[in-house]
Amino acid sequence: DEEMLATAFLLYGAGHATTVNLIGNAVVALLTHQDELAELRQDPELIPNAIEETLRYWAPAETVGRSIMERDSKPVAEVVEVAGCPLHAGELLTLNLAAANRDPARFSDPDTYDISRANANRHIAFGKGIHLCLGAPLARIEGQIALETLVRRYPDLRLAAAADELTWSGGVLRGFQ
């Protein structure tokens, strides 16, 4: 029962919430960065890179929690030190993906939303390696289809409120509301 419930939550997060937040974040990013939106309208071939830049700039999930139980596939000792911080077995380590995706050592001018950024796909918005989000390919494809459709069907799309009136929704998976 616990495994089935965990799988259901995984599929919800990976197959729905990440996609919804990615699309919403991409639309808000483009509508609040009019030069980028104009560039995308002029060159729809930039849509895949715009999705990657959105993932880097405003990821659908900004943090990942991991329980400290193993290190190198072996149970951890009483205390493990990570970057100078002692962690006890069973404690939760929260990794901030948003900070990593804005790392100036990886991305030049990281606080700028740039849909033509050459290395936009070097983010870790969906994790990495064996911890790569199960829904990453689906979210990317759905995001690309949504942006292409919005740009084509709604050439005059704009925010109904001022950008500074928008608020972030709460929770682990965050987006605009």
mmCIF file of C-alpha atoms in Angstrom:
data_model
loop_
_atom_site.group_PDB
_atom_site.id
_atom_site.type_symbol
_atom_site.label_atom_id
_atom_site.label_comp_id
_atom_site.label_asym_id
_atom_site.label_seq_id
_atom_site.Cartn_x
_atom_site.Cartn_y
_atom_site.Cartn_z
ATOM 1 C CA ASP A 1 0.000 0.000 0.000
ATOM 2 C CA GLU A 2 2.776 2.437 0.884
ATOM 3 C CA GLU A 3 4.579 1.739 -2.394
ATOM 4 C CA MET A 4 1.413 2.260 -4.455
ATOM 5 C CA LEU A 5 0.682 5.519 -2.653
ATOM 6 C CA ALA A 6 4.268 6.711 -3.164
ATOM 7 C CA THR A 7 4.034 5.846 -6.870
ATOM 8 C CA ALA A 8 0.748 7.756 -7.193
ATOM 9 C CA PHE A 9 2.336 10.847 -5.619
ATOM 10 C CA LEU A 10 5.378 10.465 -7.872
ATOM 11 C CA LEU A 11 3.216 10.302 -10.994
ATOM 12 C CA TYR A 12 1.160 13.308 -9.873
ATOM 13 C CA GLY A 13 4.280 15.388 -9.241
ATOM 14 C CA ALA A 14 6.161 14.142 -12.291
ATOM 15 C CA GLY A 15 3.292 13.993 -14.746
ATOM 16 C CA HIS A 16 1.083 16.881 -13.798
ATOM 17 C CA ALA A 17 2.356 19.451 -11.297
ATOM 18 C CA THR A 18 5.742 19.971 -12.963
ATOM 19 C CA THR A 19 4.095 20.488 -16.353
ATOM 20 C CA VAL A 20 1.462 22.893 -15.039
ATOM 21 C CA ASN A 21 4.080 24.968 -13.226
ATOM 22 C CA LEU A 22 6.494 24.902 -16.164
ATOM 23 C CA ILE A 23 3.844 26.204 -18.567
ATOM 24 C CA GLY A 24 2.593 28.845 -16.134
ATOM 25 C CA ASN A 25 6.115 30.000 -15.296
ATOM 26 C CA ALA A 26 7.047 30.178 -18.999
ATOM 27 C CA VAL A 27 4.011 32.291 -19.836
ATOM 28 C CA VAL A 28 4.647 34.701 -16.956
ATOM 29 C CA ALA A 29 8.368 34.895 -17.773
ATOM 30 C CA LEU A 30 7.631 35.751 -21.388
ATOM 31 C CA LEU A 31 4.873 38.234 -20.571
ATOM 32 C CA THR A 32 7.130 40.020 -18.097
ATOM 33 C CA HIS A 33 10.088 40.008 -20.523
ATOM 34 C CA GLN A 34 8.553 41.555 -23.628
ATOM 35 C CA ASP A 35 11.831 41.605 -25.618
ATOM 36 C CA GLU A 36 12.134 37.836 -25.175
ATOM 37 C CA LEU A 37 8.493 37.334 -26.165
ATOM 38 C CA ALA A 38 9.014 39.430 -29.306
ATOM 39 C CA GLU A 39 12.095 37.370 -30.163
ATOM 40 C CA LEU A 40 10.127 34.140 -29.674
ATOM 41 C CA ARG A 41 7.273 35.377 -31.860
ATOM 42 C CA GLN A 42 9.788 36.301 -34.551
ATOM 43 C CA ASP A 43 11.591 32.961 -34.296
ATOM 44 C CA PRO A 44 9.393 30.089 -32.993
ATOM 45 C CA GLU A 45 12.395 27.749 -33.429
ATOM 46 C CA LEU A 46 13.545 29.183 -30.076
ATOM 47 C CA ILE A 47 10.656 27.490 -28.232
ATOM 48 C CA PRO A 48 12.665 24.437 -27.058
ATOM 49 C CA ASN A 49 15.397 26.722 -25.718
ATOM 50 C CA ALA A 50 12.783 29.009 -24.142
ATOM 51 C CA ILE A 51 11.499 25.981 -22.235
ATOM 52 C CA GLU A 52 15.035 25.139 -21.062
ATOM 53 C CA GLU A 53 15.649 28.760 -20.034
ATOM 54 C CA THR A 54 12.364 28.803 -18.126
ATOM 55 C CA LEU A 55 13.379 25.603 -16.354
ATOM 56 C CA ARG A 56 16.655 27.258 -15.397
ATOM 57 C CA TYR A 57 15.149 30.622 -14.486
ATOM 58 C CA TRP A 58 11.950 29.508 -12.696
ATOM 59 C CA ALA A 59 11.959 25.752 -12.219
ATOM 60 C CA PRO A 60 8.640 23.999 -11.542
ATOM 61 C CA ALA A 61 10.116 22.555 -8.334
ATOM 62 C CA GLU A 62 12.688 24.679 -6.551
ATOM 63 C CA THR A 63 13.828 22.319 -3.798
ATOM 64 C CA VAL A 64 14.393 18.606 -3.333
ATOM 65 C CA GLY A 65 14.444 16.892 0.041
ATOM 66 C CA ARG A 66 16.487 13.785 0.684
ATOM 67 C CA SER A 67 16.699 11.791 3.874
ATOM 68 C CA ILE A 68 20.273 11.201 5.029
ATOM 69 C CA MET A 69 20.385 7.418 5.260
ATOM 70 C CA GLU A 70 23.114 6.223 2.925
ATOM 71 C CA ARG A 71 26.344 7.439 1.459
ATOM 72 C CA ASP A 72 27.909 5.504 -1.409
ATOM 73 C CA SER A 73 25.183 2.840 -0.930
ATOM 74 C CA LYS A 74 26.230 2.216 2.684
ATOM 75 C CA PRO A 75 24.309 3.280 5.794
ATOM 76 C CA VAL A 76 25.685 6.542 7.121
ATOM 77 C CA ALA A 77 27.562 6.701 10.380
ATOM 78 C CA GLU A 78 26.061 8.657 13.246
ATOM 79 C CA VAL A 79 27.109 11.979 11.693
ATOM 80 C CA VAL A 80 27.998 12.871 8.102
ATOM 81 C CA GLU A 81 29.458 16.231 7.171
ATOM 82 C CA VAL A 82 28.339 17.960 3.967
ATOM 83 C CA ALA A 83 29.988 21.287 3.118
ATOM 84 C CA GLY A 84 30.949 21.754 6.752
ATOM 85 C CA CYS A 85 27.457 21.006 8.106
ATOM 86 C CA PRO A 86 26.950 17.968 10.343
ATOM 87 C CA LEU A 87 23.979 15.805 9.366
ATOM 88 C CA HIS A 88 22.652 12.930 11.433
ATOM 89 C CA ALA A 89 21.220 9.723 9.971
ATOM 90 C CA GLY A 90 17.542 10.193 9.151
ATOM 91 C CA GLU A 91 17.716 14.000 8.933
ATOM 92 C CA LEU A 92 16.298 15.716 5.889
ATOM 93 C CA LEU A 93 18.693 17.498 3.555
ATOM 94 C CA THR A 94 16.997 20.069 1.338
ATOM 95 C CA LEU A 95 18.762 20.908 -1.909
ATOM 96 C CA ASN A 96 17.942 24.257 -3.491
ATOM 97 C CA LEU A 97 17.711 23.679 -7.226
ATOM 98 C CA ALA A 98 16.819 27.328 -7.830
ATOM 99 C CA ALA A 99 20.147 28.457 -6.355
ATOM 100 C CA ALA A 100 22.077 25.951 -8.464
ATOM 101 C CA ASN A 101 20.242 27.092 -11.595
ATOM 102 C CA ARG A 102 21.281 30.688 -10.889
ATOM 103 C CA ASP A 103 24.925 29.840 -10.143
ATOM 104 C CA PRO A 104 27.120 32.536 -11.748
ATOM 105 C CA ALA A 105 29.934 29.984 -12.060
ATOM 106 C CA ARG A 106 27.697 28.039 -14.478
ATOM 107 C CA PHE A 107 25.558 30.757 -16.098
ATOM 108 C CA SER A 108 26.685 34.216 -17.105
ATOM 109 C CA ASP A 109 24.268 36.907 -15.918
ATOM 110 C CA PRO A 110 22.141 34.229 -14.197
ATOM 111 C CA ASP A 111 19.352 36.564 -13.065
ATOM 112 C CA THR A 112 18.538 37.519 -16.655
ATOM 113 C CA TYR A 113 15.847 35.601 -18.544
ATOM 114 C CA ASP A 114 17.385 34.954 -21.983
ATOM 115 C CA ILE A 115 15.614 32.495 -24.304
ATOM 116 C CA SER A 116 18.638 32.374 -26.616
ATOM 117 C CA ARG A 117 21.055 31.435 -23.790
ATOM 118 C CA ALA A 118 23.465 28.885 -25.285
ATOM 119 C CA ASN A 119 23.765 26.714 -22.179
ATOM 120 C CA ALA A 120 20.196 27.022 -20.852
ATOM 121 C CA ASN A 121 19.854 23.229 -20.882
ATOM 122 C CA ARG A 122 22.644 22.865 -18.290
ATOM 123 C CA HIS A 123 20.151 23.388 -15.436
ATOM 124 C CA ILE A 124 19.162 20.800 -12.864
ATOM 125 C CA ALA A 125 15.483 21.761 -12.671
ATOM 126 C CA PHE A 126 14.452 18.115 -13.068
ATOM 127 C CA GLY A 127 17.323 16.664 -11.054
ATOM 128 C CA LYS A 128 20.152 14.638 -12.525
ATOM 129 C CA GLY A 129 21.268 11.049 -13.032
ATOM 130 C CA ILE A 130 19.210 8.434 -11.211
ATOM 131 C CA HIS A 131 17.251 11.250 -9.576
ATOM 132 C CA LEU A 132 16.074 12.745 -12.882
ATOM 133 C CA CYS A 133 12.349 13.492 -12.735
ATOM 134 C CA LEU A 134 10.262 10.765 -14.334
ATOM 135 C CA GLY A 135 8.060 13.376 -16.014
ATOM 136 C CA ALA A 136 10.865 15.556 -17.447
ATOM 137 C CA PRO A 137 10.466 14.516 -21.114
ATOM 138 C CA LEU A 138 6.669 14.833 -20.930
ATOM 139 C CA ALA A 139 6.838 18.266 -19.256
ATOM 140 C CA ARG A 140 9.269 19.515 -21.915
ATOM 141 C CA ILE A 141 7.097 18.332 -24.816
ATOM 142 C CA GLU A 142 3.880 19.661 -23.279
ATOM 143 C CA GLY A 143 5.609 22.963 -22.492
ATOM 144 C CA GLN A 144 6.822 23.312 -26.069
ATOM 145 C CA ILE A 145 3.367 22.539 -27.480
ATOM 146 C CA ALA A 146 1.710 24.998 -25.081
ATOM 147 C CA LEU A 147 4.123 27.845 -25.902
ATOM 148 C CA GLU A 148 3.911 27.242 -29.634
ATOM 149 C CA THR A 149 0.114 27.237 -29.462
ATOM 150 C CA LEU A 150 -0.110 30.357 -27.284
ATOM 151 C CA VAL A 151 2.307 32.343 -29.452
ATOM 152 C CA ARG A 152 0.499 31.334 -32.635
ATOM 153 C CA ARG A 153 -3.117 31.674 -31.458
ATOM 154 C CA TYR A 154 -2.791 34.684 -29.165
ATOM 155 C CA PRO A 155 -0.398 37.192 -30.712
ATOM 156 C CA ASP A 156 -1.693 39.961 -28.410
ATOM 157 C CA LEU A 157 -1.550 37.918 -25.180
ATOM 158 C CA ARG A 158 -0.623 40.057 -22.178
ATOM 159 C CA LEU A 159 -0.986 40.101 -18.398
ATOM 160 C CA ALA A 160 -4.349 41.208 -17.037
ATOM 161 C CA ALA A 161 -2.622 42.688 -13.966
ATOM 162 C CA ALA A 162 0.647 44.467 -13.303
ATOM 163 C CA ALA A 163 3.596 42.097 -12.908
ATOM 164 C CA ASP A 164 4.220 43.296 -9.351
ATOM 165 C CA GLU A 165 0.668 42.221 -8.419
ATOM 166 C CA LEU A 166 1.403 38.556 -9.194
ATOM 167 C CA THR A 167 2.079 36.256 -6.261
ATOM 168 C CA TRP A 168 3.747 32.872 -5.976
ATOM 169 C CA SER A 169 1.594 29.983 -4.864
ATOM 170 C CA GLY A 170 2.830 28.046 -1.843
ATOM 171 C CA GLY A 171 4.060 24.501 -1.518
ATOM 172 C CA VAL A 172 7.029 22.489 -2.686
ATOM 173 C CA LEU A 173 6.037 22.763 -6.336
ATOM 174 C CA ARG A 174 5.615 26.461 -6.871
ATOM 175 C CA GLY A 175 4.368 28.635 -9.653
ATOM 176 C CA PHE A 176 2.499 31.849 -10.273
ATOM 177 C CA GLN A 177 -1.186 32.309 -9.539
#
